[in-house]
Amino acid sequence: MRELPMVDDRTACDSGECGPGGCGPEGCGTAGAGSLDTGAAADLAAKLKLLADPVRLRLLNLLATAPAGEVCACDLVEPLGRSQPTISHHLKVLRDAGLVDGERRGTWIWYSVRREAIVEVLDALRAATGLAASLV
């Protein structure tokens, strides 16, 4: 991961008004323009929060790398070392968020990643951080 340089706002002012407590009432003018509104920030934060769970990340990984592009829920218990109800709970959270699809076939549900939804989350994060243009 690339580290971003730390900025000391007090060194950015030419007016000499900055002191230990910060800048004057107008600030230093070092903040970006920012275009992420409150609603978009809340939506992105909610998706990132649900993705911050290691079990959910591993589920997405197993689904995304499945040779057939889909996995039966019964085949997710052993690789994750979790109970079937726990796996079902995490899959429901991912499904409710629109990140995975599920199709019932008899007793079991087969899951697949909604790749376009994952790309939307990645694009929103890139746009929110201003890194969209610099990442390939």
PDB file of C-alpha atoms in Angstrom:
ATOM      1  CA  MET A   1       0.000   0.000   0.000  1.00  0.00           C
ATOM      2  CA  ARG A   2       1.314   3.420  -0.949  1.00  0.00           C
ATOM      3  CA  GLU A   3       1.751   5.841   1.950  1.00  0.00           C
ATOM      4  CA  LEU A   4       0.529   9.390   1.579  1.00  0.00           C
ATOM      5  CA  PRO A   5       2.693  12.187   2.984  1.00  0.00           C
ATOM      6  CA  MET A   6       1.584  13.743   6.244  1.00  0.00           C
ATOM      7  CA  VAL A   7       0.795  17.453   6.037  1.00  0.00           C
ATOM      8  CA  ASP A   8       1.225  19.839   8.935  1.00  0.00           C
ATOM      9  CA  ASP A   9      -1.416  22.503   8.242  1.00  0.00           C
ATOM     10  CA  ARG A  10       0.549  25.077  10.226  1.00  0.00           C
ATOM     11  CA  THR A  11       3.377  25.042   7.685  1.00  0.00           C
ATOM     12  CA  ALA A  12       0.987  25.691   4.783  1.00  0.00           C
ATOM     13  CA  CYS A  13       0.053  29.253   5.792  1.00  0.00           C
ATOM     14  CA  ASP A  14       2.054  32.123   4.423  1.00  0.00           C
ATOM     15  CA  SER A  15       0.396  34.635   6.731  1.00  0.00           C
ATOM     16  CA  GLY A  16       2.065  33.428   9.911  1.00  0.00           C
ATOM     17  CA  GLU A  17      -1.330  33.253  11.646  1.00  0.00           C
ATOM     18  CA  CYS A  18      -1.011  29.587  12.488  1.00  0.00           C
ATOM     19  CA  GLY A  19      -0.116  28.726  16.005  1.00  0.00           C
ATOM     20  CA  PRO A  20      -0.257  25.686  18.249  1.00  0.00           C
ATOM     21  CA  GLY A  21      -4.079  25.848  18.264  1.00  0.00           C
ATOM     22  CA  GLY A  22      -4.409  25.881  14.469  1.00  0.00           C
ATOM     23  CA  CYS A  23      -5.198  28.476  11.854  1.00  0.00           C
ATOM     24  CA  GLY A  24      -7.277  31.588  11.907  1.00  0.00           C
ATOM     25  CA  PRO A  25     -11.026  31.586  11.175  1.00  0.00           C
ATOM     26  CA  GLU A  26     -10.537  31.016   7.441  1.00  0.00           C
ATOM     27  CA  GLY A  27      -8.175  28.081   7.886  1.00  0.00           C
ATOM     28  CA  CYS A  28      -5.060  27.467   5.834  1.00  0.00           C
ATOM     29  CA  GLY A  29      -6.887  26.653   2.625  1.00  0.00           C
ATOM     30  CA  THR A  30      -5.215  23.230   2.402  1.00  0.00           C
ATOM     31  CA  ALA A  31      -8.426  21.154   2.358  1.00  0.00           C
ATOM     32  CA  GLY A  32      -9.487  19.626  -0.951  1.00  0.00           C
ATOM     33  CA  ALA A  33     -12.664  20.673  -2.734  1.00  0.00           C
ATOM     34  CA  GLY A  34     -14.325  17.340  -1.939  1.00  0.00           C
ATOM     35  CA  SER A  35     -17.422  16.173  -3.750  1.00  0.00           C
ATOM     36  CA  LEU A  36     -18.566  13.335  -1.494  1.00  0.00           C
ATOM     37  CA  ASP A  37     -21.906  14.313  -0.011  1.00  0.00           C
ATOM     38  CA  THR A  38     -23.246  12.992   3.287  1.00  0.00           C
ATOM     39  CA  GLY A  39     -25.604  10.449   1.715  1.00  0.00           C
ATOM     40  CA  ALA A  40     -22.972   8.977  -0.596  1.00  0.00           C
ATOM     41  CA  ALA A  41     -20.500   8.825   2.295  1.00  0.00           C
ATOM     42  CA  ALA A  42     -23.034   6.984   4.476  1.00  0.00           C
ATOM     43  CA  ASP A  43     -23.826   4.493   1.705  1.00  0.00           C
ATOM     44  CA  LEU A  44     -20.160   3.778   1.005  1.00  0.00           C
ATOM     45  CA  ALA A  45     -19.368   3.511   4.721  1.00  0.00           C
ATOM     46  CA  ALA A  46     -22.163   0.966   5.184  1.00  0.00           C
ATOM     47  CA  LYS A  47     -20.827  -1.208   2.366  1.00  0.00           C
ATOM     48  CA  LEU A  48     -17.246  -0.933   3.616  1.00  0.00           C
ATOM     49  CA  LYS A  49     -18.395  -1.790   7.139  1.00  0.00           C
ATOM     50  CA  LEU A  50     -20.067  -4.998   6.013  1.00  0.00           C
ATOM     51  CA  LEU A  51     -17.007  -5.869   3.940  1.00  0.00           C
ATOM     52  CA  ALA A  52     -14.740  -5.321   6.961  1.00  0.00           C
ATOM     53  CA  ASP A  53     -15.695  -8.735   8.338  1.00  0.00           C
ATOM     54  CA  PRO A  54     -13.024 -11.405   7.635  1.00  0.00           C
ATOM     55  CA  VAL A  55     -15.620 -14.165   7.100  1.00  0.00           C
ATOM     56  CA  ARG A  56     -17.453 -12.064   4.503  1.00  0.00           C
ATOM     57  CA  LEU A  57     -14.224 -11.222   2.713  1.00  0.00           C
ATOM     58  CA  ARG A  58     -13.305 -14.903   2.601  1.00  0.00           C
ATOM     59  CA  LEU A  59     -16.795 -15.754   1.322  1.00  0.00           C
ATOM     60  CA  LEU A  60     -16.425 -13.206  -1.468  1.00  0.00           C
ATOM     61  CA  ASN A  61     -13.011 -14.637  -2.272  1.00  0.00           C
ATOM     62  CA  LEU A  62     -14.346 -18.202  -2.466  1.00  0.00           C
ATOM     63  CA  LEU A  63     -17.265 -17.139  -4.642  1.00  0.00           C
ATOM     64  CA  ALA A  64     -15.211 -14.909  -6.929  1.00  0.00           C
ATOM     65  CA  THR A  65     -12.555 -17.561  -7.528  1.00  0.00           C
ATOM     66  CA  ALA A  66     -14.939 -20.502  -8.020  1.00  0.00           C
ATOM     67  CA  PRO A  67     -14.182 -22.192 -11.357  1.00  0.00           C
ATOM     68  CA  ALA A  68     -17.899 -22.446 -12.193  1.00  0.00           C
ATOM     69  CA  GLY A  69     -18.609 -18.889 -11.026  1.00  0.00           C
ATOM     70  CA  GLU A  70     -21.004 -20.106  -8.346  1.00  0.00           C
ATOM     71  CA  VAL A  71     -20.817 -22.178  -5.173  1.00  0.00           C
ATOM     72  CA  CYS A  72     -23.364 -24.198  -3.245  1.00  0.00           C
ATOM     73  CA  ALA A  73     -23.767 -22.925   0.305  1.00  0.00           C
ATOM     74  CA  CYS A  74     -23.043 -26.454   1.511  1.00  0.00           C
ATOM     75  CA  ASP A  75     -19.525 -26.199   0.067  1.00  0.00           C
ATOM     76  CA  LEU A  76     -18.676 -23.048   2.028  1.00  0.00           C
ATOM     77  CA  VAL A  77     -18.865 -24.517   5.534  1.00  0.00           C
ATOM     78  CA  GLU A  78     -15.675 -26.581   5.518  1.00  0.00           C
ATOM     79  CA  PRO A  79     -13.272 -24.050   3.938  1.00  0.00           C
ATOM     80  CA  LEU A  80     -14.347 -21.362   6.412  1.00  0.00           C
ATOM     81  CA  GLY A  81     -14.505 -23.593   9.476  1.00  0.00           C
ATOM     82  CA  ARG A  82     -17.795 -22.013  10.538  1.00  0.00           C
ATOM     83  CA  SER A  83     -21.212 -23.516  11.153  1.00  0.00           C
ATOM     84  CA  GLN A  84     -23.809 -23.607   8.399  1.00  0.00           C
ATOM     85  CA  PRO A  85     -26.050 -21.070  10.203  1.00  0.00           C
ATOM     86  CA  THR A  86     -23.101 -18.671  10.510  1.00  0.00           C
ATOM     87  CA  ILE A  87     -22.291 -19.022   6.807  1.00  0.00           C
ATOM     88  CA  SER A  88     -25.963 -18.512   5.930  1.00  0.00           C
ATOM     89  CA  HIS A  89     -26.087 -15.353   8.049  1.00  0.00           C
ATOM     90  CA  HIS A  90     -23.049 -13.828   6.339  1.00  0.00           C
ATOM     91  CA  LEU A  91     -24.356 -14.774   2.900  1.00  0.00           C
ATOM     92  CA  LYS A  92     -27.685 -13.118   3.727  1.00  0.00           C
ATOM     93  CA  VAL A  93     -25.887  -9.913   4.734  1.00  0.00           C
ATOM     94  CA  LEU A  94     -23.937  -9.933   1.456  1.00  0.00           C
ATOM     95  CA  ARG A  95     -27.083 -10.734  -0.509  1.00  0.00           C
ATOM     96  CA  ASP A  96     -29.128  -7.989   1.192  1.00  0.00           C
ATOM     97  CA  ALA A  97     -26.347  -5.535   0.310  1.00  0.00           C
ATOM     98  CA  GLY A  98     -26.597  -6.604  -3.335  1.00  0.00           C
ATOM     99  CA  LEU A  99     -23.040  -7.941  -3.475  1.00  0.00           C
ATOM    100  CA  VAL A 100     -23.967 -11.577  -4.141  1.00  0.00           C
ATOM    101  CA  ASP A 101     -26.833 -13.372  -5.842  1.00  0.00           C
ATOM    102  CA  GLY A 102     -28.404 -16.609  -4.669  1.00  0.00           C
ATOM    103  CA  GLU A 103     -30.452 -19.163  -6.567  1.00  0.00           C
ATOM    104  CA  ARG A 104     -32.358 -21.911  -4.772  1.00  0.00           C
ATOM    105  CA  ARG A 105     -31.935 -25.382  -6.265  1.00  0.00           C
ATOM    106  CA  GLY A 106     -33.784 -27.925  -4.205  1.00  0.00           C
ATOM    107  CA  THR A 107     -32.578 -27.762  -0.621  1.00  0.00           C
ATOM    108  CA  TRP A 108     -29.519 -25.620  -1.259  1.00  0.00           C
ATOM    109  CA  ILE A 109     -28.819 -22.126  -2.482  1.00  0.00           C
ATOM    110  CA  TRP A 110     -26.071 -21.499  -5.002  1.00  0.00           C
ATOM    111  CA  TYR A 111     -24.279 -18.170  -4.620  1.00  0.00           C
ATOM    112  CA  SER A 112     -22.297 -16.014  -7.032  1.00  0.00           C
ATOM    113  CA  VAL A 113     -20.611 -12.631  -6.763  1.00  0.00           C
ATOM    114  CA  ARG A 114     -22.338  -9.688  -8.406  1.00  0.00           C
ATOM    115  CA  ARG A 115     -19.130  -8.438  -9.989  1.00  0.00           C
ATOM    116  CA  GLU A 116     -20.696  -5.177 -11.152  1.00  0.00           C
ATOM    117  CA  ALA A 117     -21.702  -4.386  -7.552  1.00  0.00           C
ATOM    118  CA  ILE A 118     -18.148  -4.993  -6.325  1.00  0.00           C
ATOM    119  CA  VAL A 119     -16.814  -2.741  -9.098  1.00  0.00           C
ATOM    120  CA  GLU A 120     -19.290  -0.034  -8.015  1.00  0.00           C
ATOM    121  CA  VAL A 121     -17.956  -0.166  -4.434  1.00  0.00           C
ATOM    122  CA  LEU A 122     -14.361   0.013  -5.680  1.00  0.00           C
ATOM    123  CA  ASP A 123     -15.192   2.905  -8.008  1.00  0.00           C
ATOM    124  CA  ALA A 124     -16.983   4.775  -5.196  1.00  0.00           C
ATOM    125  CA  LEU A 125     -13.956   4.326  -2.939  1.00  0.00           C
ATOM    126  CA  ARG A 126     -11.613   5.523  -5.667  1.00  0.00           C
ATOM    127  CA  ALA A 127     -13.784   8.576  -6.322  1.00  0.00           C
ATOM    128  CA  ALA A 128     -14.177   9.332  -2.601  1.00  0.00           C
ATOM    129  CA  THR A 129     -10.428   9.287  -2.076  1.00  0.00           C
ATOM    130  CA  GLY A 130      -9.572  11.121  -5.284  1.00  0.00           C
ATOM    131  CA  LEU A 131      -7.481   8.179  -6.431  1.00  0.00           C
ATOM    132  CA  ALA A 132      -9.672   7.279  -9.409  1.00  0.00           C
ATOM    133  CA  ALA A 133      -7.393   8.862 -11.993  1.00  0.00           C
ATOM    134  CA  SER A 134      -4.138   7.638 -10.491  1.00  0.00           C
ATOM    135  CA  LEU A 135      -5.029   3.958 -10.199  1.00  0.00           C
ATOM    136  CA  VAL A 136      -5.038   1.563 -13.100  1.00  0.00           C
TER     137      VAL A 136
END
